[in-house]
Amino acid sequence: MQTQLATRFKNSAEAKEAERIIGACVHCGFCNATCPTYQLLGDELDGPRGRIYLIKQVLEGQPATERTQQHLDRCLTCRNCETTCPSGVEYGHLIDVGRTLVEREVARRPTDRTLRAALREGLTGSWFAPTLKLGRRSAAGCRSRSATPCRSRSRPAHGRCAGSAGACC
Ligand code: SF4
Ligand code: SF4
């Protein structure tokens, strides 16, 4: 399987090592037959072939999520899969490198965590207050003094909507 390394991985020795190992995989799936986590969970992404694919996606620049990390973490590193691989893929080594890369990728996305934390707070935090304020103002009707009518959904209190450029004041 060929991997197109994302620009940020071009100078990474770990990424190049992972690319080399993935290069031997022919995606046949024979390894799934001897993988206990695949047998138990029945999810492609909880088997060696799926995990190899996840690592490849991250190397190619797709965002690594906690979900990606979870699929890799579920691997027992028992290397049973290597016994049925016709291509001699060094899966045990790949999963070690892949975990390190994915952990680093997940850790470098603090904004996602921050946003999720804010959403858990119920959008009532101070960061969202301006947005909520705007929404309330729009619902109350247009109060612009411009002569061009706007598209406010509710009827303005002064009887004649006068927003500018088609946007609600
Ligand atoms: S058996 Fe080997 S070549 Fe086939 S998918 Fe699994 S790791 Fe890749
Ligand atoms: S090391 Fe074990 S648990 Fe992990 S993918 Fe291979 S067979 Fe499955």
Tab-separated table of C-alpha atoms and ligand atoms in Angstrom:
chain	number	residue	atom	x	y	z
A	1	MET	CA	0.000	0.000	0.000
A	2	GLN	CA	1.405	3.367	-1.009
A	3	THR	CA	1.342	6.283	1.416
A	4	GLN	CA	1.551	9.933	0.380
A	5	LEU	CA	3.179	11.535	3.410
A	6	ALA	CA	1.653	14.866	4.436
A	7	THR	CA	4.095	17.783	4.317
A	8	ARG	CA	4.514	17.925	8.089
A	9	PHE	CA	5.686	14.289	8.123
A	10	LYS	CA	8.142	14.548	5.258
A	11	ASN	CA	11.103	14.998	7.628
A	12	SER	CA	9.922	12.625	10.337
A	13	ALA	CA	11.985	9.456	10.715
A	14	GLU	CA	9.060	7.747	12.497
A	15	ALA	CA	6.647	8.602	9.707
A	16	LYS	CA	9.079	7.310	7.092
A	17	GLU	CA	9.472	4.092	9.048
A	18	ALA	CA	5.696	3.666	9.199
A	19	GLU	CA	5.454	4.424	5.472
A	20	ARG	CA	8.036	1.704	4.765
A	21	ILE	CA	6.152	-0.905	6.799
A	22	ILE	CA	2.771	0.013	5.309
A	23	GLY	CA	4.346	-0.300	1.851
A	24	ALA	CA	4.555	-4.083	2.328
A	25	CYS	CA	0.856	-4.486	3.113
A	26	VAL	CA	-1.289	-5.714	0.224
A	27	HIS	CA	-4.533	-5.126	2.111
A	28	CYS	CA	-5.589	-8.782	1.783
A	29	GLY	CA	-7.060	-9.036	5.299
A	30	PHE	CA	-5.660	-12.497	6.115
A	31	CYS	CA	-4.388	-11.000	9.362
A	32	ASN	CA	-7.937	-10.329	10.575
A	33	ALA	CA	-8.489	-14.078	10.871
A	34	THR	CA	-5.986	-14.364	13.709
A	35	CYS	CA	-6.669	-11.080	15.486
A	36	PRO	CA	-8.496	-11.490	18.811
A	37	THR	CA	-9.851	-7.949	18.906
A	38	TYR	CA	-11.286	-8.270	15.406
A	39	GLN	CA	-12.825	-11.627	16.312
A	40	LEU	CA	-14.353	-10.168	19.440
A	41	LEU	CA	-15.547	-6.794	18.161
A	42	GLY	CA	-16.149	-7.562	14.483
A	43	ASP	CA	-15.152	-4.051	13.458
A	44	GLU	CA	-12.678	-3.642	10.606
A	45	LEU	CA	-11.058	-0.753	12.475
A	46	ASP	CA	-10.408	-3.031	15.456
A	47	GLY	CA	-8.381	-5.408	13.325
A	48	PRO	CA	-4.833	-5.106	11.970
A	49	ARG	CA	-5.803	-4.165	8.419
A	50	GLY	CA	-8.100	-1.386	9.636
A	51	ARG	CA	-5.496	-0.073	12.065
A	52	ILE	CA	-2.899	-0.017	9.316
A	53	TYR	CA	-5.336	1.990	7.228
A	54	LEU	CA	-5.986	4.427	10.093
A	55	ILE	CA	-2.251	5.024	10.521
A	56	LYS	CA	-1.893	5.543	6.774
A	57	GLN	CA	-4.706	8.133	6.811
A	58	VAL	CA	-3.040	10.079	9.621
A	59	LEU	CA	0.295	10.002	7.761
A	60	GLU	CA	-1.495	11.422	4.749
A	61	GLY	CA	-2.771	14.365	6.763
A	62	GLN	CA	-6.219	13.330	7.924
A	63	PRO	CA	-6.971	14.469	11.463
A	64	ALA	CA	-6.323	11.934	14.213
A	65	THR	CA	-9.157	11.837	16.711
A	66	GLU	CA	-9.713	10.196	20.081
A	67	ARG	CA	-11.623	7.564	18.099
A	68	THR	CA	-8.542	6.787	16.008
A	69	GLN	CA	-6.525	6.550	19.190
A	70	GLN	CA	-9.070	4.211	20.749
A	71	HIS	CA	-8.928	1.776	17.811
A	72	LEU	CA	-5.130	1.678	18.099
A	73	ASP	CA	-5.224	1.355	21.876
A	74	ARG	CA	-7.514	-1.662	21.662
A	75	CYS	CA	-4.731	-3.604	19.951
A	76	LEU	CA	-3.203	-6.082	22.395
A	77	THR	CA	0.176	-6.002	20.597
A	78	CYS	CA	0.103	-9.795	20.692
A	79	ARG	CA	1.377	-9.909	17.064
A	80	ASN	CA	-0.829	-12.881	16.224
A	81	CYS	CA	-1.646	-11.085	12.992
A	82	GLU	CA	1.965	-11.318	11.841
A	83	THR	CA	1.704	-15.124	11.768
A	84	THR	CA	-0.870	-15.070	8.966
A	85	CYS	CA	0.494	-12.176	6.936
A	86	PRO	CA	1.805	-13.356	3.546
A	87	SER	CA	3.764	-10.133	3.055
A	88	GLY	CA	5.717	-10.134	6.301
A	89	VAL	CA	4.285	-6.807	7.467
A	90	GLU	CA	6.017	-5.778	10.707
A	91	TYR	CA	2.732	-4.920	12.353
A	92	GLY	CA	4.097	-4.991	15.934
A	93	HIS	CA	6.601	-2.274	15.092
A	94	LEU	CA	4.057	-0.298	13.060
A	95	ILE	CA	1.514	-0.143	15.867
A	96	ASP	CA	4.169	1.234	18.253
A	97	VAL	CA	5.135	3.956	15.796
A	98	GLY	CA	1.490	4.605	14.896
A	99	ARG	CA	0.452	5.043	18.518
A	100	THR	CA	3.210	7.566	19.124
A	101	LEU	CA	2.283	9.562	16.022
A	102	VAL	CA	-1.440	9.514	16.744
A	103	GLU	CA	-0.970	10.464	20.391
A	104	ARG	CA	1.088	13.455	19.311
A	105	GLU	CA	-1.470	14.441	16.671
A	106	VAL	CA	-4.373	14.266	19.114
A	107	ALA	CA	-2.423	16.264	21.699
A	108	ARG	CA	-1.717	19.065	19.230
A	109	ARG	CA	-5.421	19.778	18.744
A	110	PRO	CA	-6.279	21.635	21.978
A	111	THR	CA	-8.879	23.792	20.212
A	112	ASP	CA	-11.064	20.748	19.570
A	113	ARG	CA	-10.939	19.779	23.223
A	114	THR	CA	-11.683	23.341	24.268
A	115	LEU	CA	-14.676	23.502	21.938
A	116	ARG	CA	-16.035	20.196	23.193
A	117	ALA	CA	-15.665	21.390	26.787
A	118	ALA	CA	-17.587	24.540	25.908
A	119	LEU	CA	-20.341	22.512	24.233
A	120	ARG	CA	-20.609	20.348	27.342
A	121	GLU	CA	-21.190	23.525	29.349
A	122	GLY	CA	-24.369	24.000	27.315
A	123	LEU	CA	-23.237	26.971	25.191
A	124	THR	CA	-23.831	29.297	28.102
A	125	GLY	CA	-20.220	30.283	28.669
A	126	SER	CA	-19.008	33.807	28.061
A	127	TRP	CA	-17.450	32.822	24.687
A	128	PHE	CA	-20.889	32.185	23.241
A	129	ALA	CA	-22.646	35.134	24.818
A	130	PRO	CA	-22.113	37.497	21.835
A	131	THR	CA	-23.626	34.909	19.456
A	132	LEU	CA	-26.641	34.412	21.683
A	133	LYS	CA	-27.068	38.170	22.032
A	134	LEU	CA	-27.076	38.596	18.240
A	135	GLY	CA	-29.691	35.864	17.896
A	136	ARG	CA	-31.996	37.523	20.416
A	137	ARG	CA	-31.651	40.890	18.736
A	138	SER	CA	-32.579	39.446	15.361
A	139	ALA	CA	-35.655	37.734	16.797
A	140	ALA	CA	-36.816	41.008	18.286
A	141	GLY	CA	-36.963	42.663	14.874
A	142	CYS	CA	-34.848	44.999	12.782
A	143	ARG	CA	-33.917	48.326	14.314
A	144	SER	CA	-31.728	49.770	11.587
A	145	ARG	CA	-32.281	53.330	10.445
A	146	SER	CA	-31.257	52.632	6.853
A	147	ALA	CA	-33.887	52.997	4.091
A	148	THR	CA	-33.166	49.593	2.517
A	149	PRO	CA	-35.457	46.846	3.820
A	150	CYS	CA	-33.681	43.880	5.367
A	151	ARG	CA	-34.764	40.237	5.630
A	152	SER	CA	-35.447	40.018	9.328
A	153	ARG	CA	-37.859	37.167	10.005
A	154	SER	CA	-39.850	39.020	12.637
A	155	ARG	CA	-41.823	42.236	12.264
A	156	PRO	CA	-39.938	45.283	13.577
A	157	ALA	CA	-41.393	47.233	16.443
A	158	HIS	CA	-41.438	50.493	14.455
A	159	GLY	CA	-43.590	48.971	11.681
A	160	ARG	CA	-41.100	49.430	8.845
A	161	CYS	CA	-37.983	47.343	8.531
A	162	ALA	CA	-35.013	49.432	7.488
A	163	GLY	CA	-31.960	47.182	7.632
A	164	SER	CA	-29.099	47.678	5.172
A	165	ALA	CA	-27.765	45.477	2.357
A	166	GLY	CA	-30.344	42.794	2.925
A	167	ALA	CA	-28.905	41.835	6.315
A	168	CYS	CA	-30.729	42.227	9.579
A	169	CYS	CA	-29.404	44.972	11.784
B	1	SF4	S1	-2.282	-9.964	6.139
B	1	SF4	FE1	-0.513	-8.618	5.908
B	1	SF4	S2	-0.672	-7.839	3.823
B	1	SF4	FE2	-2.666	-8.706	4.325
B	1	SF4	S3	-3.822	-6.924	5.157
B	1	SF4	FE3	-2.874	-7.952	6.886
B	1	SF4	S4	-0.973	-6.850	7.196
B	1	SF4	FE4	-1.665	-6.345	5.135
B	2	SF4	S1	-1.251	-7.386	17.526
B	2	SF4	FE1	-2.879	-8.802	18.177
B	2	SF4	S2	-4.604	-7.498	18.741
B	2	SF4	FE2	-3.170	-6.248	17.588
B	2	SF4	S3	-3.909	-6.317	15.493
B	2	SF4	FE3	-2.379	-7.940	15.690
B	2	SF4	S4	-3.516	-9.761	16.277
B	2	SF4	FE4	-4.868	-7.997	16.583
